[in-house]
JSON list of C-alpha atoms in Angstrom, two decimals:
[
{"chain": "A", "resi": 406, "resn": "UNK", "atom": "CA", "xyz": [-3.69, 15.46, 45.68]},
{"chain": "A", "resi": 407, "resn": "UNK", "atom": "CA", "xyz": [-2.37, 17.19, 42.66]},
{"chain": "A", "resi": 408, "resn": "UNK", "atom": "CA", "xyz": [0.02, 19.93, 42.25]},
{"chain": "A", "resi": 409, "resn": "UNK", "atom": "CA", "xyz": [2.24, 22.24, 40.14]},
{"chain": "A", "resi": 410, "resn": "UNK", "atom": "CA", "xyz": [4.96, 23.87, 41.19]},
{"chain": "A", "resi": 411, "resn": "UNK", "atom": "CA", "xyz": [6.25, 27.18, 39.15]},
{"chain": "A", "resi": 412, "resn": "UNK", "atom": "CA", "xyz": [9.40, 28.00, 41.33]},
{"chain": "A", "resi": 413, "resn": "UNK", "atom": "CA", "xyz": [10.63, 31.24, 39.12]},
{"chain": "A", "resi": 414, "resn": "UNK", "atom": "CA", "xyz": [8.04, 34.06, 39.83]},
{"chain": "A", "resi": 415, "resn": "UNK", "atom": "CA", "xyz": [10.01, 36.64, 37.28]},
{"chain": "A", "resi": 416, "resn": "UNK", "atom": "CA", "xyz": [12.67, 36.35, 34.67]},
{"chain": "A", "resi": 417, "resn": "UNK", "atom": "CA", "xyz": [14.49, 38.97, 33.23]},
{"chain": "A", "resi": 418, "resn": "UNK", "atom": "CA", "xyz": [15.96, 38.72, 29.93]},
{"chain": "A", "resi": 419, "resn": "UNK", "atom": "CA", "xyz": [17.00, 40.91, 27.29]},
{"chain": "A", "resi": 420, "resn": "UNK", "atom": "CA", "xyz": [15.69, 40.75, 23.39]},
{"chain": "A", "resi": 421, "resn": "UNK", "atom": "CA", "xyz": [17.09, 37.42, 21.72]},
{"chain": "A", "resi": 422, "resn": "UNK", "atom": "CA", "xyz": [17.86, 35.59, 24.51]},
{"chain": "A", "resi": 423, "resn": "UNK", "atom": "CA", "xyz": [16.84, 31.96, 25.23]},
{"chain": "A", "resi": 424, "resn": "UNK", "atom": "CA", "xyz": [14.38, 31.47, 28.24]},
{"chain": "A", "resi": 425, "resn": "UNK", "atom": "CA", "xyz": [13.33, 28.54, 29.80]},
{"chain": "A", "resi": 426, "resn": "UNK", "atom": "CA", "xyz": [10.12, 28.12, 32.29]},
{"chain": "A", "resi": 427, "resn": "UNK", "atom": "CA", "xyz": [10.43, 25.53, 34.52]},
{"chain": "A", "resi": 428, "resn": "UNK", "atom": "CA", "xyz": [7.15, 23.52, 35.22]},
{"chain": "A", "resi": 429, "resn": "UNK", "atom": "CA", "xyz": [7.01, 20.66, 37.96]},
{"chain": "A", "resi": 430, "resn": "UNK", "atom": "CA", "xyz": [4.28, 18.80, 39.27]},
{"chain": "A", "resi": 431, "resn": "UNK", "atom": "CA", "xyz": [2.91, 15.98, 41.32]},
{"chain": "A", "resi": 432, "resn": "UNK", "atom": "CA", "xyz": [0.03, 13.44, 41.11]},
{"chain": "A", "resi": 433, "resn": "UNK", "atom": "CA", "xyz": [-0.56, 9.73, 41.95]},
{"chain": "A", "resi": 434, "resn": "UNK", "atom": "CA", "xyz": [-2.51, 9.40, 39.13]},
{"chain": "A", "resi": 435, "resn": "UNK", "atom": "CA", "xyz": [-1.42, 7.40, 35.58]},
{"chain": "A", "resi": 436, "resn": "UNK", "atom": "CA", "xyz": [-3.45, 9.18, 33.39]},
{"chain": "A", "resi": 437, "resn": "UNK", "atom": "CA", "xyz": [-2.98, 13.05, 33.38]},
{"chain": "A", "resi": 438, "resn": "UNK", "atom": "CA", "xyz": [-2.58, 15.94, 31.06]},
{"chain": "A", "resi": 439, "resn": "UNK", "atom": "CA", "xyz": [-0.56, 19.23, 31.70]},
{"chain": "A", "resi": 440, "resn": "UNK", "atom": "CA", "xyz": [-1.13, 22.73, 29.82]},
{"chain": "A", "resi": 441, "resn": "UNK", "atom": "CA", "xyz": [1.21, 25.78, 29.14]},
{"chain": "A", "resi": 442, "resn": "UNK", "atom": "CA", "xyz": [-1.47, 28.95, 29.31]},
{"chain": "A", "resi": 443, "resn": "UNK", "atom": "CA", "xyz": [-0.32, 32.75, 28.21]},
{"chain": "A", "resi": 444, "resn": "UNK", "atom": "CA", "xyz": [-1.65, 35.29, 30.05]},
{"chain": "A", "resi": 445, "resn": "UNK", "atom": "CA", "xyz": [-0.55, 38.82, 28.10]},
{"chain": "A", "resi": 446, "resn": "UNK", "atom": "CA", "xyz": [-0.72, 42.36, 30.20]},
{"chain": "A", "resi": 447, "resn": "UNK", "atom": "CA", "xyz": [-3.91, 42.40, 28.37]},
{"chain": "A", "resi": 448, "resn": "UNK", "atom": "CA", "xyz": [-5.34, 39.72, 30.27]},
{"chain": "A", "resi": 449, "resn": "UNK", "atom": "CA", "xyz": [-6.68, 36.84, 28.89]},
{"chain": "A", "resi": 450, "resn": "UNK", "atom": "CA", "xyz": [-5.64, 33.61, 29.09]},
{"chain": "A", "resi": 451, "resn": "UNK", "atom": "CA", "xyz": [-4.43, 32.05, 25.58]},
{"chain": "A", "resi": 452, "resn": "UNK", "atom": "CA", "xyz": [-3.63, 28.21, 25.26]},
{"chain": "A", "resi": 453, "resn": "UNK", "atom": "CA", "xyz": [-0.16, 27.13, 24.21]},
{"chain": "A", "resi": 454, "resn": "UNK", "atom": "CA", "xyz": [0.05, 23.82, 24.39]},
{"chain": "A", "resi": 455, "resn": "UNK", "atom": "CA", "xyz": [-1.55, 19.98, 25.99]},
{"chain": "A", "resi": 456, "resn": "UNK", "atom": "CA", "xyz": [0.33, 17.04, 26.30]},
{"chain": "A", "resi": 457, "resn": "UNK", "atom": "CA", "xyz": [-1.25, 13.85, 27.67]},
{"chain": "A", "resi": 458, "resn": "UNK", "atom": "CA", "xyz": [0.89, 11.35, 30.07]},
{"chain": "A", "resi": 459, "resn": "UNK", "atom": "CA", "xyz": [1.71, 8.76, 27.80]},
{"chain": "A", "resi": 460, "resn": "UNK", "atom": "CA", "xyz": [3.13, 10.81, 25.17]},
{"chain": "A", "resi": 461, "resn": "UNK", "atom": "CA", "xyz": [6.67, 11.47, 26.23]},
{"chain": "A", "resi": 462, "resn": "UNK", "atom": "CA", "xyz": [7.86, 13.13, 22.70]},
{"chain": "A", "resi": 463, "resn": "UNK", "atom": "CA", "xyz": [9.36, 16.66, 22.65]},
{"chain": "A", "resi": 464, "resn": "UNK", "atom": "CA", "xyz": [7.26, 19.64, 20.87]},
{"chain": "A", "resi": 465, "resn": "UNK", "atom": "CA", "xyz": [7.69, 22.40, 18.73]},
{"chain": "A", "resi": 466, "resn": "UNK", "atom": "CA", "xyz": [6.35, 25.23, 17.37]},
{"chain": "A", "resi": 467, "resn": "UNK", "atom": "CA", "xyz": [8.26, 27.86, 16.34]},
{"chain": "A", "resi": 468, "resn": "UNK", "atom": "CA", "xyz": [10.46, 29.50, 18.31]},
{"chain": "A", "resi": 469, "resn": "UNK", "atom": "CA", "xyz": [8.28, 27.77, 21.01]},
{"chain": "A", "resi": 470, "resn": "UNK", "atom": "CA", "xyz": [9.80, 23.94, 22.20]},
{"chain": "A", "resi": 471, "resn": "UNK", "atom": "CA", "xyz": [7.97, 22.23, 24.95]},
{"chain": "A", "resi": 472, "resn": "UNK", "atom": "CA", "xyz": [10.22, 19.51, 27.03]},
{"chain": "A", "resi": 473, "resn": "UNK", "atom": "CA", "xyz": [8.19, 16.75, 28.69]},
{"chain": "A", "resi": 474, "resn": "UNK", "atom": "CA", "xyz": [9.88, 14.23, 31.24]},
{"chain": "A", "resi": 475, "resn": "UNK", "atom": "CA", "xyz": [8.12, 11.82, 33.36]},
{"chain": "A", "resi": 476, "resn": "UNK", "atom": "CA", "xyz": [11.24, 10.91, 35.25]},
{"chain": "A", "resi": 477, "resn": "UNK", "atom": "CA", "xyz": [11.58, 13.96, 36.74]},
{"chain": "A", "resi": 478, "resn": "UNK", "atom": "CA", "xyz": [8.06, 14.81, 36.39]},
{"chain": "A", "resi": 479, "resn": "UNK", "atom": "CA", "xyz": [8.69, 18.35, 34.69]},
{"chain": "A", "resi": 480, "resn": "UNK", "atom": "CA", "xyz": [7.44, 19.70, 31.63]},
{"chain": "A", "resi": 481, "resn": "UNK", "atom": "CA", "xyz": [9.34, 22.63, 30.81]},
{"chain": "A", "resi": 482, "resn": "UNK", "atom": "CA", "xyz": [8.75, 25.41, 28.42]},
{"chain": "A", "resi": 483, "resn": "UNK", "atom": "CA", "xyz": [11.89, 27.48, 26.24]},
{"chain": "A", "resi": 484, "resn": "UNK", "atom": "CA", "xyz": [11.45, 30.36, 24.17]},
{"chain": "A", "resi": 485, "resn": "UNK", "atom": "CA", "xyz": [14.21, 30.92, 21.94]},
{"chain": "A", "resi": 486, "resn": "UNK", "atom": "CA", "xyz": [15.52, 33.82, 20.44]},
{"chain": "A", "resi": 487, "resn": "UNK", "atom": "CA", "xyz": [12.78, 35.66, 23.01]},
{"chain": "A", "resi": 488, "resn": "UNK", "atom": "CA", "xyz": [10.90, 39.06, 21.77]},
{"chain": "A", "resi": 489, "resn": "UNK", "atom": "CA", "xyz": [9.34, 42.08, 23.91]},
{"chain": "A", "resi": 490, "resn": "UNK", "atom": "CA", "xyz": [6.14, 40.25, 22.72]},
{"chain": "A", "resi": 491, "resn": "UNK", "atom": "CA", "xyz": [6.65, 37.45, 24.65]},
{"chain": "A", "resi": 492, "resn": "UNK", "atom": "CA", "xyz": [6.12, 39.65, 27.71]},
{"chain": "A", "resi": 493, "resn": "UNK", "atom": "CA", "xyz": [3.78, 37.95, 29.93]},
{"chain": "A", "resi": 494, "resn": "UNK", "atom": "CA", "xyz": [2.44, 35.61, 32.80]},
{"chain": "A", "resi": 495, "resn": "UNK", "atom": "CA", "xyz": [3.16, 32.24, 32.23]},
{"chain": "A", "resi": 496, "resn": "UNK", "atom": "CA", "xyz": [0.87, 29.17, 33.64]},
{"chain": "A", "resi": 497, "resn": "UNK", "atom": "CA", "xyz": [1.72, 25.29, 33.53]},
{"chain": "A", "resi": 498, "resn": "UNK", "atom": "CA", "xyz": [-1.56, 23.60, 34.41]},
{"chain": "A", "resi": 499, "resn": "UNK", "atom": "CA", "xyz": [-2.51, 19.42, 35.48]},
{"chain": "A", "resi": 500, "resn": "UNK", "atom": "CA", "xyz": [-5.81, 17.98, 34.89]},
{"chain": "A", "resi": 501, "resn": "UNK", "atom": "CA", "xyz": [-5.89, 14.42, 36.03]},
{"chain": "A", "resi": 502, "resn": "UNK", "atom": "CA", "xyz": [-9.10, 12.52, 36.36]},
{"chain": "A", "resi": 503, "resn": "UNK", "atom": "CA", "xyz": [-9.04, 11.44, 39.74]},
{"chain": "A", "resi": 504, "resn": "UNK", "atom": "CA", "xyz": [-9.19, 15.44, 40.56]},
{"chain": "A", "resi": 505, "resn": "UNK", "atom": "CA", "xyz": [-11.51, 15.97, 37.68]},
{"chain": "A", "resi": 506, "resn": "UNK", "atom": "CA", "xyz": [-9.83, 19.55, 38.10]},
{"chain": "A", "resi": 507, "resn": "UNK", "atom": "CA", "xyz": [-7.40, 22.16, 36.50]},
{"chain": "A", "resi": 508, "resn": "UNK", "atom": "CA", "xyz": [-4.98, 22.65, 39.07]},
{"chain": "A", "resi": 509, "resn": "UNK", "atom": "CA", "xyz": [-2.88, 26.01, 37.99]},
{"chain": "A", "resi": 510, "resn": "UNK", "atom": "CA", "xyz": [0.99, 26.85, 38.92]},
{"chain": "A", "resi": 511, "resn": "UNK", "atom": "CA", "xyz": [1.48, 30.17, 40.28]},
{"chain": "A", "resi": 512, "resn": "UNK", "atom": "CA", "xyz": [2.68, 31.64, 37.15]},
{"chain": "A", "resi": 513, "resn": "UNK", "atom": "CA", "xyz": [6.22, 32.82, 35.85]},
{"chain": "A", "resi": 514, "resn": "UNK", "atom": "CA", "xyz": [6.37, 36.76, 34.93]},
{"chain": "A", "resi": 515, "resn": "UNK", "atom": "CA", "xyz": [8.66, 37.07, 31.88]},
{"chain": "A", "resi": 516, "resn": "UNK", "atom": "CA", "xyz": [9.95, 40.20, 30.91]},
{"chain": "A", "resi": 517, "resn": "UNK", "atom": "CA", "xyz": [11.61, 40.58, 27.68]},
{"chain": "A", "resi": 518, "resn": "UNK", "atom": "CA", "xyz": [13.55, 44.17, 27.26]},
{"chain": "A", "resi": 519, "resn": "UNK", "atom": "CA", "xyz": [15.19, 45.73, 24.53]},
{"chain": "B", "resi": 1179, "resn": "UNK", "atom": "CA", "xyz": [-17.22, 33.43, 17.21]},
{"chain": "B", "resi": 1180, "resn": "UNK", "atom": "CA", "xyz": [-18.01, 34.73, 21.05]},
{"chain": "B", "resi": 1181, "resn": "UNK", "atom": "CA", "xyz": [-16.66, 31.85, 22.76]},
{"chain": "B", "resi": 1182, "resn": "UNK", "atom": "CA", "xyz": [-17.15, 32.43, 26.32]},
{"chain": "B", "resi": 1183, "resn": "UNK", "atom": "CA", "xyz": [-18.53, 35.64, 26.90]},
{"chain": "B", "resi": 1184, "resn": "UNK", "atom": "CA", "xyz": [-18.08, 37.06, 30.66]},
{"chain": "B", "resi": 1185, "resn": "UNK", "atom": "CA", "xyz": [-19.92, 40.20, 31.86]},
{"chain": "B", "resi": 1186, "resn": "UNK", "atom": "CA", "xyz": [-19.50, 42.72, 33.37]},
{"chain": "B", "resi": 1187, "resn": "UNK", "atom": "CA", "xyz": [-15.86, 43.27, 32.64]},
{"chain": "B", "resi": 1188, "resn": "UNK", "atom": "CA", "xyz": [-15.21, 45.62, 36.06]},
{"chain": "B", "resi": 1189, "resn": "UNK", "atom": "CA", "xyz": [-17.16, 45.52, 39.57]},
{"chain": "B", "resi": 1190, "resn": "UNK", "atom": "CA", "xyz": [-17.30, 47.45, 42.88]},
{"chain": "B", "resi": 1191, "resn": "UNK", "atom": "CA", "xyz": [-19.24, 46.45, 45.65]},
{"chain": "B", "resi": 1192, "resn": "UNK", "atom": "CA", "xyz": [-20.04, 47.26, 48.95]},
{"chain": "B", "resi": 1193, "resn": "UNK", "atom": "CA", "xyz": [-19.09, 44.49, 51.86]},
{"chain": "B", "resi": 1194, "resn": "UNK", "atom": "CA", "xyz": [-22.54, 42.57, 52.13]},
{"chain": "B", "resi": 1195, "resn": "UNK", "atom": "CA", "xyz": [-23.89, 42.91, 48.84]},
{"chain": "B", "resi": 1196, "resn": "UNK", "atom": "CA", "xyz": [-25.30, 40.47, 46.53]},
{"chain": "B", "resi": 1197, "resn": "UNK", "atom": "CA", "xyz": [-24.12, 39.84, 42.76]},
{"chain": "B", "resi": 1198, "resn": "UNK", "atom": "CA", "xyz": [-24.12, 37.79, 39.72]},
{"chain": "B", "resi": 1199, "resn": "UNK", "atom": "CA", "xyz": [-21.34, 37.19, 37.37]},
{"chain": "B", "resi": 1200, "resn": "UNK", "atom": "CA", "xyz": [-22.48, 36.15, 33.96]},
{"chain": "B", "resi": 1201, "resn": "UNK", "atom": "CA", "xyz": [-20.72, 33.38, 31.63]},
{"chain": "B", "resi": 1202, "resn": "UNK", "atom": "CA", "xyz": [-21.87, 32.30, 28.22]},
{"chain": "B", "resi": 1203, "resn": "UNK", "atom": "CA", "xyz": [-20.17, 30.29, 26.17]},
{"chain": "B", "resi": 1204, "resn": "UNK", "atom": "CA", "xyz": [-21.14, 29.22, 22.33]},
{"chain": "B", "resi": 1205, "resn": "UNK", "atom": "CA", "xyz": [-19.04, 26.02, 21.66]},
{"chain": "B", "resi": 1206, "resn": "UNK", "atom": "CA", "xyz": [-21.33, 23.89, 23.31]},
{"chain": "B", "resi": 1207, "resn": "UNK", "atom": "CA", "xyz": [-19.01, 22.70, 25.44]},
{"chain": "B", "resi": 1208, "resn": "UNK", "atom": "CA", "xyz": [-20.17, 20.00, 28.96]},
{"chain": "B", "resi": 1209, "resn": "UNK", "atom": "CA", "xyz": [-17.48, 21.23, 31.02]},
{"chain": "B", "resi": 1210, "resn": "UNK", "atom": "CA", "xyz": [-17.90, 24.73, 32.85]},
{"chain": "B", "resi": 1211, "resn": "UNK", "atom": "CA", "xyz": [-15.73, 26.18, 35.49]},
{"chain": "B", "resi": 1212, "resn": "UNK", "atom": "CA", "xyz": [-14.64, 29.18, 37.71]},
{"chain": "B", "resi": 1213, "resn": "UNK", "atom": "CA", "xyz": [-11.43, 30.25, 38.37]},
{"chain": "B", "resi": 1214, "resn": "UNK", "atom": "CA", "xyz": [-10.37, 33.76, 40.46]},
{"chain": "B", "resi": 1215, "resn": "UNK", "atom": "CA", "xyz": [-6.68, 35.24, 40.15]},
{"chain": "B", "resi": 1216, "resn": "UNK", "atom": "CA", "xyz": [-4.91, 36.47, 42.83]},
{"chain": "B", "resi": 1217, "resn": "UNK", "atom": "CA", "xyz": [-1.73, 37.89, 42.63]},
{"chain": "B", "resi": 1218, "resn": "UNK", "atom": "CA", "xyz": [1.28, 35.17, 43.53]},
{"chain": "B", "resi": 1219, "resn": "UNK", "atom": "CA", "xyz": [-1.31, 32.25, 43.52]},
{"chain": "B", "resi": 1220, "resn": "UNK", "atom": "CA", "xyz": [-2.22, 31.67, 40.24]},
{"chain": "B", "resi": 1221, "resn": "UNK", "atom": "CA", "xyz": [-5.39, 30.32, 39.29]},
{"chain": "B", "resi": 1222, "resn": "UNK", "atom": "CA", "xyz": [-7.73, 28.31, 41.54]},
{"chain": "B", "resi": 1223, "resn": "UNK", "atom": "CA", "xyz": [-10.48, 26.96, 41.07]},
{"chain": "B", "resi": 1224, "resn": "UNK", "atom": "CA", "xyz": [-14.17, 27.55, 42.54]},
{"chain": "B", "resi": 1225, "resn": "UNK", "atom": "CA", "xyz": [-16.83, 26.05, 41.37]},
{"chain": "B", "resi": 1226, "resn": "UNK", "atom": "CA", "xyz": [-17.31, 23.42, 37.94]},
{"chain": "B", "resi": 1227, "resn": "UNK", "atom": "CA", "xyz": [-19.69, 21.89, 35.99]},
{"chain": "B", "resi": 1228, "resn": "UNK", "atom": "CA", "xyz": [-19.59, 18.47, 33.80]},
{"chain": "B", "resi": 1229, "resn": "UNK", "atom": "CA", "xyz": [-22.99, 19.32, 32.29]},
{"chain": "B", "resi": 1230, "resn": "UNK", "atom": "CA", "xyz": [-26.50, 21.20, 32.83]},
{"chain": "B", "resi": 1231, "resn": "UNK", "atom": "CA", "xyz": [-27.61, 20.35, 36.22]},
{"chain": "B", "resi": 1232, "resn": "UNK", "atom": "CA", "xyz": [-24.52, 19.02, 37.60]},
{"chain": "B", "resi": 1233, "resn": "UNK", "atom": "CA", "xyz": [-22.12, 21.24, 39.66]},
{"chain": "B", "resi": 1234, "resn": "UNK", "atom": "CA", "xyz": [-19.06, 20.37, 42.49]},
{"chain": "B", "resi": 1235, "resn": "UNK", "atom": "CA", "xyz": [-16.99, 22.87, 44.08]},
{"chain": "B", "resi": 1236, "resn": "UNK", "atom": "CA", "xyz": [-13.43, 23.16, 43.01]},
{"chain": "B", "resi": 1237, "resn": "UNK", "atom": "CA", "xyz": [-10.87, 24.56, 45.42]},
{"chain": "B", "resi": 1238, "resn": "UNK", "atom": "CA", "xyz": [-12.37, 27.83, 47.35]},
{"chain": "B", "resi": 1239, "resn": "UNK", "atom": "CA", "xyz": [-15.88, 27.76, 47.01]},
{"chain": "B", "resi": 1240, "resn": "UNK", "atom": "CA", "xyz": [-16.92, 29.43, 50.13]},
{"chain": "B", "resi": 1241, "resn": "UNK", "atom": "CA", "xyz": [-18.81, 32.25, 49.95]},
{"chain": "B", "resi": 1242, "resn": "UNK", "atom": "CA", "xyz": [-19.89, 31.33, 46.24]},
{"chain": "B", "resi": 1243, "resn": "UNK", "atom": "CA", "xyz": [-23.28, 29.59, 44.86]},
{"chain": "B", "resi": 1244, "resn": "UNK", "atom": "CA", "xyz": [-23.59, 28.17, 41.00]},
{"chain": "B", "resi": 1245, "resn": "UNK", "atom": "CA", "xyz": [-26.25, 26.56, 39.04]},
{"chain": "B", "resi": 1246, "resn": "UNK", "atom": "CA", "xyz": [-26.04, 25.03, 35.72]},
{"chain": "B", "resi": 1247, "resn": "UNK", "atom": "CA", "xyz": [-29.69, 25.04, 33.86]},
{"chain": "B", "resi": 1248, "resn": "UNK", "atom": "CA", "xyz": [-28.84, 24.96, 30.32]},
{"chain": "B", "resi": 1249, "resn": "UNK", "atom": "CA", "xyz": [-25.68, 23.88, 28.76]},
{"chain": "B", "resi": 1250, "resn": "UNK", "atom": "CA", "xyz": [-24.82, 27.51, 27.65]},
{"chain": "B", "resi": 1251, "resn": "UNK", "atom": "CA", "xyz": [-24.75, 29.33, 30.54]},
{"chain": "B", "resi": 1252, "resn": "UNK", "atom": "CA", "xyz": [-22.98, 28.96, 34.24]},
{"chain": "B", "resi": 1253, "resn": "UNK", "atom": "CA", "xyz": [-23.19, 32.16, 36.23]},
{"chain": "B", "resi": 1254, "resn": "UNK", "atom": "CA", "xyz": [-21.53, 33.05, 39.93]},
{"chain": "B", "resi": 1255, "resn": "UNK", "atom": "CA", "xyz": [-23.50, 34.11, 42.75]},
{"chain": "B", "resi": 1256, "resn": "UNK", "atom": "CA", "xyz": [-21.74, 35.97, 44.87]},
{"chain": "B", "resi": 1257, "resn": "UNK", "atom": "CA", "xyz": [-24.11, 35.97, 48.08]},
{"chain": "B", "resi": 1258, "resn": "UNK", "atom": "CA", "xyz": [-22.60, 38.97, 50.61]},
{"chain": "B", "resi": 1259, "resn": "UNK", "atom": "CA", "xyz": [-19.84, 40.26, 49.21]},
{"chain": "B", "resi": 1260, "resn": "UNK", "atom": "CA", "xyz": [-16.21, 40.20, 51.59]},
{"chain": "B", "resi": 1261, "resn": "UNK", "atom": "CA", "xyz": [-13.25, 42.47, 50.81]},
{"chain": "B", "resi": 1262, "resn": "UNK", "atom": "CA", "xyz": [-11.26, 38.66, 50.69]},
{"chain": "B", "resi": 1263, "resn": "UNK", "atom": "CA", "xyz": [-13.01, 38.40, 47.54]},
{"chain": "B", "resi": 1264, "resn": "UNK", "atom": "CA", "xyz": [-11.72, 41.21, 45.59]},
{"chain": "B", "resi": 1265, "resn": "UNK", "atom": "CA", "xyz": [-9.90, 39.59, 42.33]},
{"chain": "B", "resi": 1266, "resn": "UNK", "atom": "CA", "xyz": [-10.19, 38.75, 39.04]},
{"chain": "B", "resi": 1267, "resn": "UNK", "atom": "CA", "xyz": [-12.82, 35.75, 37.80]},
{"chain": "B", "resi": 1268, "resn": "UNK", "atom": "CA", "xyz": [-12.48, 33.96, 34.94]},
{"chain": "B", "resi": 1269, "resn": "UNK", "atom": "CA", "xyz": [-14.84, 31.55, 33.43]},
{"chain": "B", "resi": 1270, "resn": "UNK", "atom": "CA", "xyz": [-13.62, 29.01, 31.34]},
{"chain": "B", "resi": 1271, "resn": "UNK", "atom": "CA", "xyz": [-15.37, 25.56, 28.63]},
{"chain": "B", "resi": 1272, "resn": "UNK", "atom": "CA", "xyz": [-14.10, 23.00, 27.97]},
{"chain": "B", "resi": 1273, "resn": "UNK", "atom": "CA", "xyz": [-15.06, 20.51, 24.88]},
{"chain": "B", "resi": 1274, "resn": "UNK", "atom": "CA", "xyz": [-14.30, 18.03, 27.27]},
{"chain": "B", "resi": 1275, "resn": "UNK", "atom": "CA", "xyz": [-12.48, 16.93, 30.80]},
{"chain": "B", "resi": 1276, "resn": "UNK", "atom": "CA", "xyz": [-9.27, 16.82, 29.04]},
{"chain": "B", "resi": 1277, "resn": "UNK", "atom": "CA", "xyz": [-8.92, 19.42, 26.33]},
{"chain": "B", "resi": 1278, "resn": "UNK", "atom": "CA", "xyz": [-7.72, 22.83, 26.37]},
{"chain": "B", "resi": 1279, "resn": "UNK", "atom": "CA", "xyz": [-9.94, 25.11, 28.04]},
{"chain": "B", "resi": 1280, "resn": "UNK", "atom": "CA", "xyz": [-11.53, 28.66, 26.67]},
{"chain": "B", "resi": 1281, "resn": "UNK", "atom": "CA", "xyz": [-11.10, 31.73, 28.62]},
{"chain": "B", "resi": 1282, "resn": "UNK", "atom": "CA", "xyz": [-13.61, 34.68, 29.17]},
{"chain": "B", "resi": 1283, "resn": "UNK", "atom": "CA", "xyz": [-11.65, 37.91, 28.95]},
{"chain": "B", "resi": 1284, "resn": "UNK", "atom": "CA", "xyz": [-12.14, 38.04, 33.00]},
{"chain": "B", "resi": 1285, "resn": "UNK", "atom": "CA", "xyz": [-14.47, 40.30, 35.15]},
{"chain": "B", "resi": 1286, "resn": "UNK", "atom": "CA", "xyz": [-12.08, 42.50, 38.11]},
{"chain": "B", "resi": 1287, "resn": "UNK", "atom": "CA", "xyz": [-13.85, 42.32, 40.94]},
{"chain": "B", "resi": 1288, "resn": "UNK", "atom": "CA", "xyz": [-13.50, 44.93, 44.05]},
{"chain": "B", "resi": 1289, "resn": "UNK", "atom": "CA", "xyz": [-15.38, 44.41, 47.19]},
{"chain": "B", "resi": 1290, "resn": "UNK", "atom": "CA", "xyz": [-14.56, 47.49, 49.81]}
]
């Protein structure tokens, strides 16, 4: 069985402010992939990032940085220096073969304010 | 570029009735799935597809049928319509099992 645990269902912060999403999830399986999705009040669901099981390093992309540890089997997501723009629902997502299946967290609402 | 084209956008039916949801995707992509939104559980998923004329059900697929004729298209049958399945569907391809998937922009569905 596979699963992803988003434990913060909203975050406040104000303009500038570093966030972090937390992201944990479970599998048996060795070979596995996990997703960050953005899902705007607009909604549609826009692709951040995928990061595959045997690649450990640490992304970025902007003001976007993506923290990946097997140890603790989290893959974590920080905005920094956050805007009202990055206003939205949040997904982590696992695919692993052995489920041959997306398997979605609950979401985290962020809400940037002025 | 379409990319995965979902129709209609917004829905109301009556408890018992019968629909389709459309999804049409462009990239041919081999991997095809349904997802519906609810709110405080995320996505799960329904019903997927690895290729035209193969289908497995994903997470909740009672009360849902799918077929998978041509690589393009993979539409929803909805077969008597329950208030339980008032939500939001998305559709979603995939170039493969493990890439990033493409989202339709999501049809709201309300069943009263």
């Amino acid at each position: 069985a596979q699963k992803v645990t988003q434990a913060q269902t909203e975050i406040s912060v104000v303009e500038k402010e570093d966030v972090t999403l937390d992201c944990v999830y479970e599998t048996r399986d060795t070979t596995y992939y996990l997703f960050w999705y953005k899902q705007p009040p607009s909604g549609e669901l826009v692709f951040l990032i995928r990061r595959n099981s045997f690649d450990e390093q640490n992304e970025i992309s902007g003001r976007y940085s993506w923290n990946f540890q097997k140890s603790t089997s989290s893959f974590n997501f920080t905005i920094t220096a956050s805007q009202v723009v990055d206003s939205a629902v949040y997904f982590c997502a696992l695919f692993t073969g052995g489920g041959n299946k997306l398997t979605f967290g609950t979401g985290t609402q962020l809400k940037v304010e002025l | 570029n379409a990319g995965v084209t979902q129709t209609p956008k917004f829905q109301v039916l009556k408890t018992g009735q019968s629909m389709t949801l459309q999804c049409a995707q462009d990239m041919n992509h081999e991997y095809m799935s349904w997802y519906r939104q609810d709110p405080g559980m995320g996505l799960r998923l329904i019903h997927y597809s690895v290729g035209a004329g193969i289908t497995d059900q994903g997470e909740v697929p009672n009360g849902y049928n799918v077929s998978r004729s041509t690589t393009e298209d993979f539409p929803l049958r909805l077969l008597s319509a329950a208030p339980s399945q008032t939500s939001v569907y998305f559709c979603a391809s995939t170039k493969s099992r493990y890439t990033e998937a493409f989202f339709g922009q999501g049809t709201r569905l309300t069943v009263v």
